[in-house]
């Protein structure tokens, strides 16, 4: 029986860990899962709502690190995670994605000689000004098992001289959550609450990357595009707390009030409400990583408001278009995506990734029981 600590920290982690923990509970003779929440995200709508919606068990430990600079946050996670690892002596620690908690726990374990598996390994934007890119690079170097969501990710790892026997192509575990929860999400009344029920056309926006929201200029360029897109269909914007704060600081909240129902800013949504909302949209605009994948899985046209993406497969095999933050380009591509939608699905985005992850852990364990 393998004792496995599953680490969650921030919003995009919860939907990746939920199917893994559930699969481990189903295979209780083989796995004893624990969940550790670092507390990187702590607001009810950024954390608790996801535990509820995804039926994640209460964390076995909550580290309560909260917000801070990157160094403060990373250090706080390491300091508080180390005693848990000492006390629990896990066979494996699973980290997912690319947030600061991912890197902190991988580094902590690597130094303690505890084996780490990284889920969503090998993604690269090749933009080292993104904190997530640094987290991805270092986490992959330190991990004993690299579980990749797409073939390009494996190629990236091999190009960085990571030995092939550490890499397993398992598919996209976030899509497991998406398919599992679709039916429950259909019970959400969020579309009706927002006045976009009964087949009404609308777009959904999410925006939180520091490069887009921490400076006024890109934020204003994006807002100008949204105002033009809003002439064709209403845009609903569940705003990350970081973005809301910036909009207030820059005096840009009035742009939403002025456009009222065409450009609607709302509180962040839980998993099921957000799934219900974006799955009915004619268009999604985002700077999130995960939403590029979720829209591809459901064949919803997606514009990514960034200059690069670590998920190129959503462009080559999906609905995604990389459009940057130029007002004219965003508007032109939005209208083109509405008029010419396209769809296809990357390999192994089939809702079965969690079981392949568990099998890869067992296989690795049989090959090399002690580090
Ligand atoms: C983090 C991740 C990012 C991920 C995003 C998803 C890193 C480096 N970044 O960015 O990869 O896409 O989560 O949301 O790990 N805040 C709250 N309540 C919360 C959490 C945060 O108000 O529950 C506010 C705080 O003011 C905080 C700010 O948001 O300072 C930023 O939070 P932080 O976790 O540092 O980064 P995110 O921008 O959320």
Coordinates of C-alpha atoms and ligand atoms in Angstrom, one line a residue:
X1 CA 0.0 0.0 0.0
X2 CA 1.4 3.4 -1.0
X3 CA 0.9 6.3 1.3
X4 CA 0.6 9.4 -0.9
X5 CA 0.4 13.1 0.2
X6 CA -1.5 15.1 -2.4
X7 CA -0.7 18.8 -2.3
X8 CA -3.2 21.6 -3.1
X9 CA -2.5 25.3 -2.8
X10 CA -4.3 27.5 -5.2
X11 CA -7.5 27.5 -7.2
X12 CA -6.2 25.7 -10.4
X13 CA -4.9 22.8 -8.2
X14 CA -8.2 21.6 -6.8
X15 CA -9.7 20.2 -10.1
X16 CA -6.5 18.3 -10.8
X17 CA -6.2 16.7 -7.4
X18 CA -9.8 15.8 -6.9
X19 CA -9.9 12.9 -9.5
X20 CA -6.6 11.5 -8.2
X21 CA -7.8 11.4 -4.6
X22 CA -11.1 9.9 -5.7
X23 CA -9.3 7.2 -7.8
X24 CA -7.1 6.4 -4.7
X25 CA -10.1 6.1 -2.5
X26 CA -11.6 3.6 -5.1
X27 CA -8.4 1.6 -5.0
X28 CA -8.1 1.6 -1.2
X29 CA -6.1 -1.6 -1.1
X30 CA -3.3 0.0 -3.1
X31 CA -3.3 3.6 -2.0
X32 CA -3.7 5.6 1.3
X33 CA -4.2 9.2 0.2
X34 CA -3.7 12.3 2.4
X35 CA -4.5 15.9 1.3
X36 CA -2.4 18.8 2.4
X37 CA -3.7 22.3 1.6
X38 CA -1.0 25.0 1.8
X39 CA -3.5 27.8 2.1
X40 CA -2.0 29.8 -0.8
X41 CA -5.6 30.6 -1.8
X42 CA -7.9 31.0 1.2
X43 CA -11.0 33.1 0.3
X44 CA -14.2 31.1 0.4
X45 CA -14.8 31.6 -3.4
X46 CA -11.1 30.8 -4.3
X47 CA -10.9 27.6 -2.1
X48 CA -13.8 26.3 0.0
X49 CA -16.2 26.5 -3.0
X50 CA -14.0 24.1 -4.9
X51 CA -13.7 21.6 -2.1
X52 CA -17.5 21.5 -2.0
X53 CA -18.1 21.4 -5.7
X54 CA -15.4 18.8 -6.4
X55 CA -16.3 16.6 -3.4
X56 CA -12.7 16.9 -2.2
X57 CA -12.3 15.5 1.3
X58 CA -11.4 18.0 4.1
X59 CA -7.6 18.4 4.0
X60 CA -5.7 16.3 6.5
X61 CA -3.5 19.3 7.1
X62 CA -4.1 23.1 6.4
X63 CA -0.9 25.1 6.4
X64 CA -2.5 28.6 6.2
X65 CA 0.4 30.3 4.4
X66 CA -1.8 33.0 2.8
X67 CA -0.5 35.8 0.4
X68 CA 2.9 37.4 0.3
X69 CA 5.8 37.9 -2.1
X70 CA 6.9 34.9 -4.1
X71 CA 9.9 34.3 -1.8
X72 CA 7.7 34.7 1.4
X73 CA 5.0 32.4 0.1
X74 CA 7.4 29.7 -1.2
X75 CA 9.5 29.8 2.0
X76 CA 6.4 29.7 4.2
X77 CA 5.1 26.6 2.4
X78 CA 8.4 24.8 2.7
X79 CA 8.7 25.6 6.4
X80 CA 5.2 24.4 7.2
X81 CA 5.2 21.4 4.8
X82 CA 8.5 19.9 6.1
X83 CA 7.2 18.8 9.5
X84 CA 4.2 17.1 7.9
X85 CA 6.5 15.1 5.7
X86 CA 8.7 14.1 8.7
X87 CA 5.6 13.1 10.7
X88 CA 3.8 11.2 7.9
X89 CA 6.7 9.6 6.1
X90 CA 4.8 9.2 2.7
X91 CA 6.0 6.9 0.0
X92 CA 5.2 9.6 -2.6
X93 CA 4.2 13.2 -2.7
X94 CA 2.1 14.4 -5.6
X95 CA 2.3 18.0 -6.7
X96 CA 0.2 19.4 -9.6
X97 CA 0.5 22.4 -11.9
X98 CA 2.8 25.3 -11.6
X99 CA 1.9 27.5 -8.6
X100 CA 4.2 28.5 -5.9
X101 CA 3.0 25.7 -3.6
X102 CA 3.9 23.2 -6.3
X103 CA 7.5 24.3 -6.4
X104 CA 7.8 24.7 -2.7
X105 CA 6.6 21.2 -1.8
X106 CA 8.7 19.6 -4.6
X107 CA 11.8 21.3 -3.4
X108 CA 11.1 20.4 0.2
X109 CA 10.7 16.7 -0.7
X110 CA 13.7 16.5 -3.1
X111 CA 15.9 17.8 -0.2
X112 CA 14.5 15.2 2.2
X113 CA 14.8 12.3 -0.2
X114 CA 11.1 11.8 -0.5
X115 CA 9.8 10.9 -4.0
X116 CA 7.8 13.4 -5.9
X117 CA 5.4 12.9 -8.8
X118 CA 4.6 16.0 -10.8
X119 CA 1.2 16.0 -12.6
X120 CA 1.0 18.3 -15.6
X121 CA 4.8 18.1 -16.1
X122 CA 6.7 19.4 -19.2
X123 CA 4.5 22.3 -20.2
X124 CA 6.7 25.3 -21.3
X125 CA 5.8 28.8 -22.4
X126 CA 9.5 29.6 -22.8
X127 CA 8.8 32.9 -21.1
X128 CA 10.8 33.1 -18.0
X129 CA 9.2 36.4 -16.9
X130 CA 6.2 34.2 -15.9
X131 CA 6.5 33.0 -12.3
X132 CA 4.8 29.8 -13.4
X133 CA 7.4 29.0 -16.0
X134 CA 10.1 29.1 -13.3
X135 CA 8.0 26.9 -11.1
X136 CA 7.5 24.4 -13.9
X137 CA 11.2 24.2 -14.9
X138 CA 12.4 23.7 -11.3
X139 CA 9.7 21.3 -10.3
X140 CA 10.3 19.1 -13.3
X141 CA 14.0 18.9 -12.6
X142 CA 13.4 17.8 -9.0
X143 CA 10.6 15.3 -9.6
X144 CA 11.1 11.5 -9.8
X145 CA 8.1 10.9 -11.9
X146 CA 6.9 13.3 -14.6
X147 CA 3.3 12.8 -15.6
X148 CA 2.6 14.7 -18.9
X149 CA -0.8 15.8 -20.3
X150 CA 0.3 16.0 -24.0
X151 CA 3.0 14.7 -26.3
X152 CA 4.7 18.2 -26.6
X153 CA 5.3 18.1 -22.9
X154 CA 7.3 14.9 -23.1
X155 CA 9.3 16.3 -25.9
X156 CA 10.1 19.4 -23.9
X157 CA 11.4 17.3 -21.0
X158 CA 13.6 15.1 -23.2
X159 CA 15.0 18.3 -24.7
X160 CA 16.0 19.3 -21.2
X161 CA 17.9 16.0 -20.8
X162 CA 15.4 14.5 -18.4
X163 CA 15.7 10.7 -18.7
X164 CA 12.8 9.1 -20.6
X165 CA 12.2 6.5 -17.8
X166 CA 11.1 9.3 -15.5
X167 CA 8.4 10.5 -18.0
X168 CA 4.9 9.0 -18.5
X169 CA 2.2 10.4 -20.9
X170 CA -1.0 10.0 -18.9
X171 CA -3.3 12.7 -20.5
X172 CA -5.1 15.6 -18.9
X173 CA -6.4 14.9 -15.4
X174 CA -8.3 18.2 -15.2
X175 CA -10.5 16.9 -18.0
X176 CA -11.4 14.0 -15.7
X177 CA -13.0 16.6 -13.3
X178 CA -14.7 18.4 -16.2
X179 CA -16.4 15.2 -17.5
X180 CA -17.3 14.0 -14.0
X181 CA -18.9 17.2 -13.0
X182 CA -20.7 18.2 -16.2
X183 CA -24.0 16.7 -15.2
X184 CA -24.0 18.2 -11.7
X185 CA -23.1 21.6 -13.2
X186 CA -26.2 21.4 -15.4
X187 CA -28.2 21.9 -12.1
X188 CA -26.6 25.3 -11.6
X189 CA -28.9 28.2 -12.2
X190 CA -26.1 30.7 -12.8
X191 CA -27.1 31.5 -16.4
X192 CA -30.6 32.4 -15.4
X193 CA -29.3 34.5 -12.5
X194 CA -27.2 36.4 -14.9
X195 CA -29.9 36.8 -17.5
X196 CA -28.2 34.7 -20.2
X197 CA -30.3 31.5 -19.9
X198 CA -32.5 30.0 -22.7
X199 CA -29.9 29.9 -25.4
X200 CA -28.9 33.6 -25.2
X201 CA -25.5 34.4 -26.7
X202 CA -22.8 35.7 -24.4
X203 CA -19.0 35.6 -23.9
X204 CA -17.1 34.9 -20.7
X205 CA -13.9 36.6 -19.6
X206 CA -11.3 35.7 -17.0
X207 CA -8.2 37.8 -16.3
X208 CA -5.6 37.6 -13.5
X209 CA -2.0 37.4 -14.9
X210 CA 0.3 40.0 -13.4
X211 CA 1.4 40.9 -17.0
X212 CA -2.2 41.8 -17.9
X213 CA -3.6 43.3 -14.7
X214 CA -0.7 44.9 -12.7
X215 CA -0.1 47.7 -15.3
X216 CA -2.7 50.0 -16.6
X217 CA -1.9 49.9 -20.3
X218 CA -2.6 46.3 -21.1
X219 CA -5.7 46.3 -18.9
X220 CA -7.0 49.4 -20.8
X221 CA -6.3 47.8 -24.2
X222 CA -8.2 44.7 -23.2
X223 CA -11.1 46.7 -21.8
X224 CA -11.4 48.6 -25.1
X225 CA -11.6 45.3 -27.0
X226 CA -14.3 44.1 -24.6
X227 CA -16.3 47.2 -25.2
X228 CA -16.3 46.4 -28.9
X229 CA -17.1 42.7 -28.4
X230 CA -19.9 43.8 -26.1
X231 CA -21.6 45.5 -29.0
X232 CA -22.2 42.0 -30.5
X233 CA -22.8 40.0 -27.3
X234 CA -22.7 40.6 -23.5
X235 CA -19.4 39.7 -21.8
X236 CA -19.5 38.3 -18.3
X237 CA -16.4 38.7 -16.2
X238 CA -16.0 36.8 -12.9
X239 CA -13.1 38.8 -11.5
X240 CA -10.1 37.4 -9.6
X241 CA -9.5 39.4 -6.3
X242 CA -6.2 40.6 -7.7
X243 CA -7.8 42.0 -10.8
X244 CA -10.7 43.7 -9.0
X245 CA -8.2 45.5 -6.8
X246 CA -6.2 46.7 -9.8
X247 CA -9.3 47.9 -11.6
X248 CA -10.2 49.9 -8.5
X249 CA -6.7 51.3 -8.1
X250 CA -6.5 52.4 -11.8
X251 CA -10.0 54.0 -11.6
X252 CA -11.2 51.6 -14.3
X253 CA -14.3 50.2 -12.5
X254 CA -16.4 53.0 -14.2
X255 CA -15.8 51.4 -17.6
X256 CA -17.9 48.5 -16.3
X257 CA -20.6 50.6 -14.8
X258 CA -20.9 52.6 -18.0
X259 CA -21.4 49.5 -20.1
X260 CA -23.5 47.9 -17.5
X261 CA -25.2 44.8 -19.0
X262 CA -22.8 44.5 -22.0
X263 CA -19.8 44.2 -19.8
X264 CA -20.7 42.6 -16.5
X265 CA -18.2 42.2 -13.6
X266 CA -19.2 39.6 -11.0
X267 CA -17.6 37.8 -8.0
X268 CA -15.4 34.8 -8.8
X269 CA -17.5 31.6 -9.3
X270 CA -17.1 28.1 -7.8
X271 CA -16.3 25.2 -10.1
X272 CA -19.8 24.1 -11.0
X273 CA -21.2 27.6 -11.6
X274 CA -18.2 28.5 -13.7
X275 CA -18.5 25.2 -15.7
X276 CA -22.2 25.9 -16.3
X277 CA -21.5 29.4 -17.4
X278 CA -18.6 28.9 -19.8
X279 CA -20.0 25.7 -21.3
X280 CA -22.9 27.8 -22.7
X281 CA -20.7 30.6 -23.9
X282 CA -20.3 31.4 -27.6
X283 CA -16.8 32.7 -26.8
X284 CA -14.3 32.6 -23.9
X285 CA -11.5 35.2 -23.4
X286 CA -8.9 34.3 -20.8
X287 CA -5.3 34.5 -19.7
X288 CA -5.7 31.3 -17.6
X289 CA -3.8 28.1 -18.5
X290 CA -6.5 25.7 -17.4
X291 CA -9.3 27.4 -19.2
X292 CA -7.5 27.1 -22.5
X293 CA -7.8 23.3 -22.0
X294 CA -11.3 23.2 -20.6
X295 CA -12.7 25.2 -23.6
X296 CA -10.8 22.8 -26.0
X297 CA -12.4 19.8 -24.2
X298 CA -15.9 21.3 -24.7
X299 CA -15.3 22.8 -28.2
X300 CA -15.9 26.4 -27.0
X301 CA -14.0 29.0 -29.0
X302 CA -11.2 30.5 -26.8
X303 CA -9.0 33.6 -27.2
X304 CA -5.9 33.6 -25.0
X305 CA -4.9 37.2 -24.0
X306 CA -1.2 36.4 -23.8
X307 CA 1.8 36.5 -26.1
X308 CA 2.7 32.8 -25.5
X309 CA 1.2 29.6 -24.1
X310 CA 2.6 26.6 -22.4
X311 CA -0.4 24.6 -23.8
X312 CA 0.2 24.8 -27.6
X313 CA -1.8 21.6 -28.1
X314 CA -5.0 23.6 -27.5
X315 CA -4.1 25.6 -30.6
X316 CA -2.9 22.7 -32.8
X317 CA -5.6 20.3 -31.6
X318 CA -8.2 22.6 -30.1
X319 CA -10.3 25.8 -30.1
X320 CA -7.6 28.2 -28.8
X321 CA -6.2 31.2 -30.5
X322 CA -3.3 33.2 -29.1
X323 CA -4.1 36.9 -29.5
X324 CA -2.0 39.0 -27.1
X325 CA -3.4 42.2 -25.7
X326 CA -3.7 44.5 -28.8
X327 CA -7.2 45.9 -29.0
X328 CA -7.6 45.5 -32.7
X329 CA -6.3 41.9 -32.8
X330 CA -8.5 40.8 -29.9
X331 CA -11.6 42.3 -31.5
X332 CA -10.9 40.9 -35.0
X333 CA -10.1 37.4 -33.7
X334 CA -13.2 37.4 -31.5
X335 CA -15.4 38.2 -34.4
X336 CA -13.6 35.6 -36.5
X337 CA -13.9 32.9 -33.8
X338 CA -17.6 33.6 -33.5
X339 CA -18.1 33.3 -37.2
X340 CA -15.8 30.3 -37.8
X341 CA -15.7 28.1 -34.7
X342 CA -13.5 24.9 -34.9
X343 CA -13.2 21.8 -32.7
X344 CA -11.1 18.7 -32.2
X345 CA -9.7 16.9 -29.1
X346 CA -6.1 16.1 -28.0
X347 CA -5.2 12.5 -27.4
X348 CA -5.9 11.0 -23.9
X349 CA -8.1 13.9 -22.8
X350 CA -10.7 11.2 -22.1
X351 CA -11.6 11.4 -18.4
X352 CA -9.4 8.5 -17.5
X353 CA -6.1 10.2 -16.7
X354 CA -6.3 9.7 -12.9
X355 CA -6.2 5.9 -13.2
X356 CA -3.2 6.1 -15.5
X357 CA -1.5 8.3 -12.9
X358 CA -2.1 5.7 -10.2
X359 CA -0.8 2.9 -12.5
X360 CA 2.3 5.0 -13.3
X361 CA 3.0 5.4 -9.6
X362 CA 2.6 1.6 -9.0
X363 CA 4.8 0.8 -12.0
X364 CA 7.5 3.2 -10.8
X365 CA 7.3 1.7 -7.3
X366 CA 7.8 -1.8 -8.6
X367 CA 10.8 -0.7 -10.7
X368 CA 12.5 1.2 -7.9
X369 CA 11.0 0.5 -4.4
X370 CA 13.5 2.7 -2.5
X371 CA 15.2 5.9 -3.7
Ligands
LIG1 C1 -1.9 32.1 -8.5 C2 -0.8 31.3 -9.3 C3 -1.2 31.3 -10.7 C4 -2.6 30.8 -10.9 C5 -3.6 31.7 -10.0 C6 -5.0 31.2 -10.2 C7 1.5 31.5 -8.5 C8 2.8 32.1 -8.8 N1 0.5 32.0 -9.2 O1 -1.9 33.4 -8.9 O2 -0.3 30.5 -11.4 O3 -3.0 30.9 -12.3 O4 -3.1 31.5 -8.7 O5 -5.9 32.0 -9.4 O6 1.4 30.6 -7.7 N2 -6.0 36.8 -3.1 C9 -7.1 36.9 -2.4 N3 -7.7 35.7 -2.0 C10 -7.2 34.5 -2.2 C11 -6.0 34.4 -2.9 C12 -5.4 35.5 -3.3 O7 -7.6 38.0 -2.2 O8 -7.8 33.5 -1.8 C13 -5.3 38.0 -3.6 C14 -4.2 38.5 -2.6 O9 -4.3 39.9 -2.6 C15 -2.9 38.0 -3.3 C16 -3.3 38.1 -4.7 O10 -4.7 37.7 -4.8 O11 -1.9 38.8 -2.9 C17 -2.5 37.1 -5.6 O12 -2.6 35.8 -5.0 P1 -1.4 34.7 -5.3 O13 -1.7 33.4 -4.8 O14 -0.1 35.3 -4.9 O15 -1.3 34.7 -6.9 P2 -2.5 34.6 -8.0 O16 -2.5 35.8 -8.8 O17 -3.8 34.1 -7.4

